């Protein structure tokens, strides 16, 4: 038995239980089981010995926009559709700004919540850097980008000043690197697409999410190339008898020790992706890691110490939290 602190580096916080139920529905769950919101997260993580969580803002504004446009009358002219699209762009930018503001305010109210804000260069264009500056003034701890949802390549021109500013401010960026072909045929977020960015911005701290999904071999190659500024999280978990293949879960647990050590366990961050459809409950995800034949020190690194080291190096101070005696191995 060993003492372990848990820091969940990949979690999606909702404004309230009603929004969580809408965005991350779990059929059959009673309302009181929806915990990933400021109202309920405190007691939940306390009971599970989770000291801090990193919440990652994301909003699929393109899907929302297309759904709204699809409801227009068939007789709407092309000019009319364009007018509605422009108005929806203004609305979506306003919604993202409000969501980012809320995330920063949530951290002020609960310092155990570390807030990363959403930057979307397709939606904000040249104003992307202005949104970053605004959020930094509000206390943002980092940035989340999602090339596949937002449909842009990592080296989008309007992200260049964002990378430069984050590098100057020493704030981290976390990105999804799913890499599956989009409907238009592009694989926007594939991890290897980040090579030009990491080369051009060697002091940018980049975290690639979901290391264990189907593209993990590409991420392993990226880890060899970029040893100083590239980190990974394991959100989504591993395949084992209790956890079948799923979104972001493609690596057999039997391979994890070998692969994580080849990657470098000092660069792996624990994350659950809760309450997302491809995620696990944080305690369930931690139990997967604890069951593997890593050393106790390796487990401590991945469960919390790597996160503390990364965030403290970026000037983000974490609250002290509980540790729990858990079976390791």
CSV table of N, CA, C and O in Angstrom, one decimal, residues 158-225:
chain,number,residue,atom,x,y,z
A,158,UNK,N,-3.6,32.2,-37.9
A,158,UNK,CA,-4.1,33.0,-36.8
A,158,UNK,C,-3.7,32.4,-35.4
A,158,UNK,O,-4.0,33.0,-34.4
A,159,UNK,N,-3.1,31.2,-35.4
A,159,UNK,CA,-2.6,30.7,-34.2
A,159,UNK,C,-1.1,31.0,-34.0
A,159,UNK,O,-0.6,30.9,-32.8
A,160,UNK,N,-0.4,31.5,-35.0
A,160,UNK,CA,1.0,31.8,-34.8
A,160,UNK,C,1.2,32.8,-33.7
A,160,UNK,O,2.1,32.6,-32.8
A,161,UNK,N,0.5,34.0,-33.7
A,161,UNK,CA,0.7,34.9,-32.6
A,161,UNK,C,0.3,34.3,-31.2
A,161,UNK,O,0.8,34.7,-30.2
A,162,UNK,N,-0.6,33.4,-31.2
A,162,UNK,CA,-1.0,32.7,-30.0
A,162,UNK,C,0.1,31.8,-29.5
A,162,UNK,O,0.4,31.9,-28.3
A,163,UNK,N,0.7,31.1,-30.3
A,163,UNK,CA,1.9,30.3,-29.9
A,163,UNK,C,3.0,31.2,-29.4
A,163,UNK,O,3.6,30.9,-28.3
A,164,UNK,N,3.3,32.3,-30.1
A,164,UNK,CA,4.3,33.2,-29.6
A,164,UNK,C,4.0,33.8,-28.3
A,164,UNK,O,4.9,33.8,-27.4
A,165,UNK,N,2.8,34.2,-28.0
A,165,UNK,CA,2.4,34.8,-26.8
A,165,UNK,C,2.4,33.7,-25.6
A,165,UNK,O,2.9,34.1,-24.5
A,166,UNK,N,2.0,32.5,-25.9
A,166,UNK,CA,2.0,31.5,-24.9
A,166,UNK,C,3.5,31.2,-24.5
A,166,UNK,O,3.8,30.9,-23.4
A,167,UNK,N,4.3,31.1,-25.5
A,167,UNK,CA,5.7,30.9,-25.3
A,167,UNK,C,6.4,32.0,-24.4
A,167,UNK,O,7.1,31.7,-23.5
A,168,UNK,N,6.0,33.2,-24.7
A,168,UNK,CA,6.5,34.4,-23.9
A,168,UNK,C,6.0,34.3,-22.5
A,168,UNK,O,6.8,34.5,-21.5
A,169,UNK,N,4.7,34.0,-22.3
A,169,UNK,CA,4.1,33.9,-21.0
A,169,UNK,C,4.3,32.6,-20.3
A,169,UNK,O,4.0,32.5,-19.1
A,170,UNK,N,4.9,31.6,-21.0
A,170,UNK,CA,5.2,30.3,-20.4
A,170,UNK,C,3.9,29.7,-19.9
A,170,UNK,O,3.9,29.1,-18.8
A,171,UNK,N,2.9,29.8,-20.7
A,171,UNK,CA,1.6,29.1,-20.4
A,171,UNK,C,1.4,27.9,-21.3
A,171,UNK,O,1.8,28.0,-22.5
A,172,UNK,N,0.9,26.8,-20.9
A,172,UNK,CA,0.8,25.6,-21.7
A,172,UNK,C,-0.4,25.6,-22.6
A,172,UNK,O,-1.4,26.3,-22.4
A,173,UNK,N,-0.4,24.8,-23.6
A,173,UNK,CA,-1.5,24.5,-24.6
A,173,UNK,C,-1.7,23.0,-24.6
A,173,UNK,O,-0.7,22.2,-24.7
A,174,UNK,N,-3.0,22.6,-24.5
A,174,UNK,CA,-3.3,21.2,-24.7
A,174,UNK,C,-4.1,21.0,-25.9
A,174,UNK,O,-5.0,21.9,-26.2
A,175,UNK,N,-3.8,20.0,-26.7
A,175,UNK,CA,-4.5,19.8,-27.9
A,175,UNK,C,-5.0,18.3,-28.1
A,175,UNK,O,-4.3,17.4,-27.6
A,176,UNK,N,-6.2,18.1,-28.6
A,176,UNK,CA,-6.6,16.8,-29.1
A,176,UNK,C,-5.8,16.5,-30.4
A,176,UNK,O,-5.6,17.3,-31.2
A,177,UNK,N,-5.4,15.2,-30.5
A,177,UNK,CA,-4.6,14.8,-31.7
A,177,UNK,C,-5.2,13.5,-32.2
A,177,UNK,O,-4.6,12.5,-32.4
A,178,UNK,N,-6.5,13.5,-32.4
A,178,UNK,CA,-7.3,12.3,-32.8
A,178,UNK,C,-6.7,11.9,-34.2
A,178,UNK,O,-6.4,10.7,-34.4
A,179,UNK,N,-6.7,12.7,-35.2
A,179,UNK,CA,-6.1,12.4,-36.4
A,179,UNK,C,-6.9,11.5,-37.4
A,179,UNK,O,-6.4,11.1,-38.4
A,180,UNK,N,-8.2,11.3,-37.0
A,180,UNK,CA,-9.1,10.6,-38.0
A,180,UNK,C,-9.5,11.5,-39.1
A,180,UNK,O,-9.7,12.7,-38.9
A,181,UNK,N,-9.7,10.9,-40.3
A,181,UNK,CA,-10.1,11.7,-41.4
A,181,UNK,C,-11.4,12.4,-41.2
A,181,UNK,O,-12.4,11.8,-40.7
A,182,UNK,N,-11.5,13.7,-41.5
A,182,UNK,CA,-12.7,14.4,-41.3
A,182,UNK,C,-13.6,14.2,-42.6
A,182,UNK,O,-13.1,13.6,-43.6
A,183,UNK,N,-14.8,14.6,-42.6
A,183,UNK,CA,-15.7,14.4,-43.7
A,183,UNK,C,-15.2,15.0,-45.0
A,183,UNK,O,-15.5,14.6,-46.1
A,184,UNK,N,-14.3,16.1,-44.8
A,184,UNK,CA,-13.7,16.7,-46.0
A,184,UNK,C,-12.4,16.1,-46.5
A,184,UNK,O,-11.8,16.5,-47.4
A,185,UNK,N,-12.1,15.0,-45.8
A,185,UNK,CA,-10.9,14.2,-46.1
A,185,UNK,C,-9.6,14.6,-45.4
A,185,UNK,O,-8.6,14.0,-45.5
A,186,UNK,N,-9.6,15.7,-44.7
A,186,UNK,CA,-8.5,16.2,-44.0
A,186,UNK,C,-8.3,15.5,-42.6
A,186,UNK,O,-9.3,15.3,-41.9
A,187,UNK,N,-7.1,15.3,-42.2
A,187,UNK,CA,-6.8,14.8,-40.9
A,187,UNK,C,-6.1,15.9,-40.1
A,187,UNK,O,-4.9,16.0,-40.0
A,188,UNK,N,-7.0,16.9,-39.7
A,188,UNK,CA,-6.5,18.1,-39.1
A,188,UNK,C,-5.5,17.9,-37.9
A,188,UNK,O,-4.4,18.5,-37.8
A,189,UNK,N,-6.0,17.1,-36.9
A,189,UNK,CA,-5.3,17.1,-35.7
A,189,UNK,C,-4.3,16.1,-35.5
A,189,UNK,O,-3.7,15.9,-34.4
A,190,UNK,N,-3.9,15.3,-36.5
A,190,UNK,CA,-2.9,14.3,-36.3
A,190,UNK,C,-1.7,14.8,-35.7
A,190,UNK,O,-1.2,15.9,-36.0
A,191,UNK,N,-1.1,14.0,-34.7
A,191,UNK,CA,0.0,14.5,-33.9
A,191,UNK,C,1.2,14.9,-34.8
A,191,UNK,O,1.8,15.9,-34.4
A,192,UNK,N,1.5,14.2,-35.9
A,192,UNK,CA,2.6,14.6,-36.7
A,192,UNK,C,2.4,16.0,-37.4
A,192,UNK,O,3.4,16.6,-37.8
A,193,UNK,N,1.2,16.5,-37.5
A,193,UNK,CA,1.0,17.8,-38.0
A,193,UNK,C,1.5,18.9,-37.1
A,193,UNK,O,1.6,20.0,-37.6
A,194,UNK,N,1.8,18.6,-35.9
A,194,UNK,CA,2.3,19.6,-34.9
A,194,UNK,C,3.8,19.8,-35.0
A,194,UNK,O,4.4,20.6,-34.4
A,195,UNK,N,4.5,18.9,-35.8
A,195,UNK,CA,5.9,19.0,-35.9
A,195,UNK,C,6.4,20.4,-36.3
A,195,UNK,O,7.4,21.0,-35.7
A,196,UNK,N,5.8,21.1,-37.3
A,196,UNK,CA,6.3,22.4,-37.7
A,196,UNK,C,6.1,23.4,-36.5
A,196,UNK,O,7.0,24.3,-36.3
A,197,UNK,N,5.1,23.3,-35.8
A,197,UNK,CA,4.8,24.2,-34.6
A,197,UNK,C,5.9,24.0,-33.5
A,197,UNK,O,6.4,25.0,-33.0
A,198,UNK,N,6.1,22.8,-33.2
A,198,UNK,CA,7.0,22.5,-32.1
A,198,UNK,C,8.5,22.9,-32.5
A,198,UNK,O,9.3,23.2,-31.7
A,199,UNK,N,8.7,22.8,-33.8
A,199,UNK,CA,10.1,23.2,-34.3
A,199,UNK,C,10.2,24.7,-34.2
A,199,UNK,O,11.3,25.2,-33.8
A,200,UNK,N,9.2,25.4,-34.7
A,200,UNK,CA,9.2,26.9,-34.7
A,200,UNK,C,9.1,27.5,-33.3
A,200,UNK,O,9.6,28.6,-33.2
A,201,UNK,N,8.5,26.8,-32.4
A,201,UNK,CA,8.3,27.4,-31.0
A,201,UNK,C,8.8,26.4,-30.0
A,201,UNK,O,8.1,25.7,-29.3
A,202,UNK,N,10.1,26.3,-29.9
A,202,UNK,CA,10.7,25.3,-29.0
A,202,UNK,C,10.5,25.5,-27.6
A,202,UNK,O,10.7,24.6,-26.8
A,203,UNK,N,10.0,26.7,-27.1
A,203,UNK,CA,9.7,26.9,-25.7
A,203,UNK,C,8.2,26.8,-25.4
A,203,UNK,O,7.8,27.1,-24.3
A,204,UNK,N,7.4,26.4,-26.4
A,204,UNK,CA,6.0,26.3,-26.2
A,204,UNK,C,5.8,24.9,-25.5
A,204,UNK,O,6.2,23.9,-26.0
A,205,UNK,N,5.1,25.0,-24.4
A,205,UNK,CA,4.7,23.7,-23.7
A,205,UNK,C,3.4,23.2,-24.3
A,205,UNK,O,2.4,23.8,-24.1
A,206,UNK,N,3.5,22.1,-25.0
A,206,UNK,CA,2.4,21.5,-25.7
A,206,UNK,C,2.1,20.1,-25.1
A,206,UNK,O,3.0,19.3,-24.9
A,207,UNK,N,0.8,19.9,-24.8
A,207,UNK,CA,0.4,18.6,-24.2
A,207,UNK,C,-0.6,18.0,-25.2
A,207,UNK,O,-1.6,18.6,-25.6
A,208,UNK,N,-0.2,16.8,-25.7
A,208,UNK,CA,-1.1,16.0,-26.6
A,208,UNK,C,-2.0,15.1,-25.7
A,208,UNK,O,-1.5,14.3,-25.0
A,209,UNK,N,-3.3,15.3,-25.9
A,209,UNK,CA,-4.3,14.5,-25.2
A,209,UNK,C,-4.4,13.1,-25.8
A,209,UNK,O,-4.1,12.9,-26.9
A,210,UNK,N,-5.0,12.2,-24.9
A,210,UNK,CA,-5.4,10.9,-25.4
A,210,UNK,C,-4.3,10.1,-26.0
A,210,UNK,O,-4.5,9.5,-27.1
A,211,UNK,N,-3.2,10.0,-25.3
A,211,UNK,CA,-2.1,9.2,-25.9
A,211,UNK,C,-2.4,7.8,-26.3
A,211,UNK,O,-1.9,7.3,-27.3
A,212,UNK,N,-3.4,7.2,-25.6
A,212,UNK,CA,-3.6,5.8,-25.8
A,212,UNK,C,-4.7,5.5,-26.9
A,212,UNK,O,-5.1,4.3,-27.0
A,213,UNK,N,-5.1,6.5,-27.7
A,213,UNK,CA,-6.0,6.1,-28.7
A,213,UNK,C,-5.3,5.6,-29.9
A,213,UNK,O,-4.1,5.3,-29.8
A,214,UNK,N,-5.9,5.4,-31.0
A,214,UNK,CA,-5.3,4.6,-32.1
A,214,UNK,C,-4.1,5.1,-32.8
A,214,UNK,O,-3.4,4.4,-33.5
A,215,UNK,N,-3.7,6.4,-32.5
A,215,UNK,CA,-2.6,6.9,-33.2
A,215,UNK,C,-1.4,7.0,-32.2
A,215,UNK,O,-0.5,7.8,-32.4
A,216,UNK,N,-1.3,6.2,-31.2
A,216,UNK,CA,-0.3,6.3,-30.2
A,216,UNK,C,1.1,6.1,-30.7
A,216,UNK,O,2.1,6.6,-30.2
A,217,UNK,N,1.2,5.3,-31.8
A,217,UNK,CA,2.6,5.1,-32.3
A,217,UNK,C,3.1,6.3,-32.9
A,217,UNK,O,4.3,6.6,-32.9
A,218,UNK,N,2.2,7.2,-33.6
A,218,UNK,CA,2.7,8.5,-34.1
A,218,UNK,C,3.2,9.4,-32.9
A,218,UNK,O,4.2,10.1,-33.1
A,219,UNK,N,2.4,9.3,-31.8
A,219,UNK,CA,2.8,10.2,-30.7
A,219,UNK,C,4.1,9.8,-30.1
A,219,UNK,O,4.9,10.6,-29.6
A,220,UNK,N,4.4,8.5,-30.1
A,220,UNK,CA,5.7,8.0,-29.6
A,220,UNK,C,6.8,8.5,-30.5
A,220,UNK,O,7.9,8.9,-30.0
A,221,UNK,N,6.6,8.5,-31.8
A,221,UNK,CA,7.6,9.1,-32.7
A,221,UNK,C,7.8,10.6,-32.4
A,221,UNK,O,8.9,11.1,-32.4
A,222,UNK,N,6.7,11.3,-32.2
A,222,UNK,CA,6.8,12.7,-31.8
A,222,UNK,C,7.6,12.9,-30.5
A,222,UNK,O,8.4,13.9,-30.4
A,223,UNK,N,7.4,12.0,-29.6
A,223,UNK,CA,8.1,12.1,-28.3
A,223,UNK,C,9.6,12.0,-28.5
A,223,UNK,O,10.4,12.7,-27.8
A,224,UNK,N,10.0,11.2,-29.4
A,224,UNK,CA,11.4,11.1,-29.7
A,224,UNK,C,12.0,12.4,-30.3
A,224,UNK,O,13.1,12.7,-30.0
A,225,UNK,N,11.2,13.0,-31.1
A,225,UNK,CA,11.7,14.2,-31.8
A,225,UNK,C,11.7,15.4,-30.9
A,225,UNK,O,12.6,16.3,-31.0
